[in-house]
PDB file of C-alpha atoms in Angstrom:
ATOM      1  CA  MET L   1      -0.010   0.032   0.023  1.00 42.00           C
ATOM      2  CA  ALA L   2       1.346   3.527  -0.868  1.00 49.00           C
ATOM      3  CA  ALA L   3       1.887   6.032   1.530  1.00 53.00           C
ATOM      4  CA  GLN L   4      -0.534   8.860   1.575  1.00 64.00           C
ATOM      5  CA  LEU L   5       0.925  12.093   0.451  1.00 91.00           C
ATOM      6  CA  LEU L   6       0.682  15.178   2.138  1.00 96.00           C
ATOM      7  CA  THR L   7      -1.059  18.355   0.845  1.00 97.00           C
ATOM      8  CA  ILE L   8      -0.673  21.747   2.256  1.00 97.00           C
ATOM      9  CA  GLU L   9      -2.897  24.539   1.420  1.00 98.00           C
ATOM     10  CA  VAL L  10      -1.566  28.008   2.478  1.00 97.00           C
ATOM     11  CA  THR L  11      -3.607  30.889   3.003  1.00 96.00           C
ATOM     12  CA  ARG L  12      -1.938  34.329   3.869  1.00 94.00           C
ATOM     13  CA  LEU L  13      -4.022  36.176   6.326  1.00 91.00           C
ATOM     14  CA  ASP L  14      -3.472  39.792   7.191  1.00 84.00           C
ATOM     15  CA  ALA L  15      -1.066  41.276  10.081  1.00 81.00           C
ATOM     16  CA  GLY L  16       1.874  38.464   9.350  1.00 92.00           C
ATOM     17  CA  ARG L  17      -0.467  35.460   9.908  1.00 95.00           C
ATOM     18  CA  ALA L  18      -1.119  32.379   7.769  1.00 97.00           C
ATOM     19  CA  ARG L  19      -3.081  29.358   7.893  1.00 97.00           C
ATOM     20  CA  LEU L  20      -1.638  25.911   6.362  1.00 98.00           C
ATOM     21  CA  ARG L  21      -4.228  23.149   6.072  1.00 98.00           C
ATOM     22  CA  LEU L  22      -2.902  20.096   6.020  1.00 98.00           C
ATOM     23  CA  SER L  23      -4.294  16.813   4.696  1.00 97.00           C
ATOM     24  CA  GLY L  24      -2.824  13.360   4.424  1.00 96.00           C
ATOM     25  CA  GLU L  25       0.052  11.701   6.609  1.00 96.00           C
ATOM     26  CA  LEU L  26       2.534  13.839   8.496  1.00 96.00           C
ATOM     27  CA  ASP L  27       5.279  11.488   8.920  1.00 96.00           C
ATOM     28  CA  PHE L  28       9.213  10.765   8.157  1.00 96.00           C
ATOM     29  CA  ASP L  29       8.670  11.106   4.274  1.00 96.00           C
ATOM     30  CA  THR L  30       6.316  14.128   4.485  1.00 97.00           C
ATOM     31  CA  ALA L  31       7.644  16.068   7.341  1.00 97.00           C
ATOM     32  CA  PRO L  32      10.331  18.350   5.361  1.00 97.00           C
ATOM     33  CA  GLN L  33       7.605  19.551   3.152  1.00 97.00           C
ATOM     34  CA  LEU L  34       5.939  21.148   6.030  1.00 97.00           C
ATOM     35  CA  VAL L  35       9.165  22.437   7.534  1.00 97.00           C
ATOM     36  CA  ALA L  36       9.880  23.915   4.061  1.00 97.00           C
ATOM     37  CA  ALA L  37       6.389  25.554   3.887  1.00 97.00           C
ATOM     38  CA  ALA L  38       6.646  26.694   7.269  1.00 97.00           C
ATOM     39  CA  ALA L  39      10.065  28.324   6.792  1.00 96.00           C
ATOM     40  CA  GLU L  40       8.986  30.214   3.337  1.00 95.00           C
ATOM     41  CA  LEU L  41       6.024  31.873   5.520  1.00 95.00           C
ATOM     42  CA  ARG L  42       8.386  32.878   8.106  1.00 94.00           C
ATOM     43  CA  ARG L  43      10.987  34.391   5.509  1.00 94.00           C
ATOM     44  CA  ASP L  44       8.012  36.159   3.962  1.00 92.00           C
ATOM     45  CA  GLY L  45       7.363  37.842   7.109  1.00 92.00           C
ATOM     46  CA  HIS L  46       4.442  35.537   8.469  1.00 94.00           C
ATOM     47  CA  GLN L  47       4.993  35.402  12.231  1.00 92.00           C
ATOM     48  CA  GLU L  48       2.024  33.687  13.386  1.00 95.00           C
ATOM     49  CA  LEU L  49       1.144  30.387  11.930  1.00 96.00           C
ATOM     50  CA  LEU L  50      -2.031  28.218  12.216  1.00 96.00           C
ATOM     51  CA  PHE L  51      -1.890  24.718  11.280  1.00 97.00           C
ATOM     52  CA  ASP L  52      -5.235  23.174  10.571  1.00 98.00           C
ATOM     53  CA  LEU L  53      -4.884  19.548  11.078  1.00 97.00           C
ATOM     54  CA  SER L  54      -8.218  18.134  10.735  1.00 96.00           C
ATOM     55  CA  ALA L  55      -7.665  16.220   7.682  1.00 96.00           C
ATOM     56  CA  VAL L  56      -4.257  14.554   8.810  1.00 96.00           C
ATOM     57  CA  SER L  57      -4.607  10.976   9.215  1.00 94.00           C
ATOM     58  CA  LEU L  58      -1.537  10.064  10.883  1.00 94.00           C
ATOM     59  CA  CYS L  59       1.124  12.140  12.970  1.00 95.00           C
ATOM     60  CA  ASP L  60       4.286  10.414  13.789  1.00 94.00           C
ATOM     61  CA  SER L  61       7.350  11.625  15.689  1.00 94.00           C
ATOM     62  CA  SER L  62       8.922  13.041  12.686  1.00 96.00           C
ATOM     63  CA  GLY L  63       5.596  15.079  12.108  1.00 96.00           C
ATOM     64  CA  LEU L  64       5.999  16.279  15.733  1.00 96.00           C
ATOM     65  CA  SER L  65       9.482  17.410  15.136  1.00 96.00           C
ATOM     66  CA  ALA L  66       8.196  19.199  11.933  1.00 97.00           C
ATOM     67  CA  LEU L  67       5.842  21.119  14.066  1.00 96.00           C
ATOM     68  CA  LEU L  68       8.279  22.121  16.583  1.00 95.00           C
ATOM     69  CA  THR L  69      10.910  23.318  13.888  1.00 95.00           C
ATOM     70  CA  ALA L  70       8.126  25.388  12.805  1.00 95.00           C
ATOM     71  CA  ARG L  71       7.670  26.706  16.337  1.00 94.00           C
ATOM     72  CA  HIS L  72      11.293  27.571  16.705  1.00 92.00           C
ATOM     73  CA  GLY L  73      11.536  28.748  13.055  1.00 88.00           C
ATOM     74  CA  GLY L  74      10.328  32.512  14.110  1.00 86.00           C
ATOM     75  CA  PRO L  75       9.523  34.803  16.763  1.00 86.00           C
ATOM     76  CA  GLY L  76       5.638  34.320  16.543  1.00 87.00           C
ATOM     77  CA  ALA L  77       3.393  31.685  17.854  1.00 89.00           C
ATOM     78  CA  VAL L  78       2.136  28.249  16.074  1.00 92.00           C
ATOM     79  CA  ARG L  79      -1.208  27.194  16.903  1.00 94.00           C
ATOM     80  CA  LEU L  80      -2.647  23.767  16.138  1.00 96.00           C
ATOM     81  CA  ALA L  81      -6.504  23.426  15.187  1.00 96.00           C
ATOM     82  CA  GLY L  82      -8.503  20.591  14.210  1.00 96.00           C
ATOM     83  CA  VAL L  83      -6.387  17.787  16.346  1.00 96.00           C
ATOM     84  CA  GLY L  84      -7.610  14.454  16.313  1.00 94.00           C
ATOM     85  CA  PRO L  85      -8.279  12.645  19.731  1.00 93.00           C
ATOM     86  CA  GLN L  86      -5.066  10.381  18.960  1.00 91.00           C
ATOM     87  CA  LEU L  87      -2.807  13.217  18.265  1.00 93.00           C
ATOM     88  CA  ARG L  88      -4.165  15.015  21.276  1.00 94.00           C
ATOM     89  CA  GLN L  89      -3.000  12.448  23.439  1.00 93.00           C
ATOM     90  CA  LEU L  90       0.214  12.163  21.790  1.00 92.00           C
ATOM     91  CA  LEU L  91       0.668  15.870  22.382  1.00 94.00           C
ATOM     92  CA  ASP L  92      -0.646  15.561  26.020  1.00 93.00           C
ATOM     93  CA  ARG L  93       1.895  12.999  26.691  1.00 93.00           C
ATOM     94  CA  THR L  94       4.878  14.684  25.265  1.00 92.00           C
ATOM     95  CA  GLY L  95       4.095  17.831  27.043  1.00 91.00           C
ATOM     96  CA  LEU L  96       3.719  19.751  23.483  1.00 92.00           C
ATOM     97  CA  THR L  97       0.093  20.742  24.179  1.00 88.00           C
ATOM     98  CA  GLU L  98       0.725  24.346  25.689  1.00 82.00           C
ATOM     99  CA  LEU L  99       4.062  24.899  23.507  1.00 86.00           C
ATOM    100  CA  LEU L 100       2.042  24.554  20.369  1.00 90.00           C
ATOM    101  CA  ALA L 101      -1.264  26.130  21.742  1.00 91.00           C
ATOM    102  CA  VAL L 102      -3.548  23.385  20.923  1.00 92.00           C
ATOM    103  CA  GLU L 103      -7.097  24.958  20.027  1.00 88.00           C
ATOM    104  CA  HIS L 104     -10.196  22.986  20.923  1.00 74.00           C
ATOM    105  CA  ALA L 105     -12.032  23.530  17.796  1.00 60.00           C
ATOM    106  CA  ILE L 106     -11.262  24.226  14.305  1.00 45.00           C
ATOM    107  CA  ASP L 107     -14.389  26.852  14.025  1.00 45.00           C
ATOM    108  CA  GLY L 108     -12.952  28.896  16.875  1.00 44.00           C
ATOM    109  CA  ALA L 109      -9.684  28.813  15.590  1.00 42.00           C
ATOM    110  CA  ALA L 110     -10.684  29.748  12.244  1.00 46.00           C
ATOM    111  CA  ARG L 111     -12.709  32.702  13.351  1.00 43.00           C
ATOM    112  CA  ARG L 112      -9.797  34.210  15.370  1.00 45.00           C
ATOM    113  CA  ALA L 113      -7.385  33.552  12.094  1.00 46.00           C
ATOM    114  CA  GLY L 114      -9.539  35.052   9.631  1.00 48.00           C
TER     115      GLY L 114
END
């Protein structure tokens, strides 16, 4: 069975903010794609990044590392929205829930981001 690709849809919002909607698997093979997209947004002056993970079917340790790299790649906040129960449990167990500012519902996060 072939690995599911990662798709990243970027929306550049006002005031240095951007939303990245991810779909597919965030793993060893696809994490570099996320790191590159976040780095490009940071270079373009986007300080706050909102990751919509509602369509992510899998996130492994490489995916977590990519999210942390995005967090440390610039001065602004990184927020996660649309986090499923398995990923939320992983974030809670690793202590990353607060560091990555996990939102409770994508609708609330989208309203604040847009």
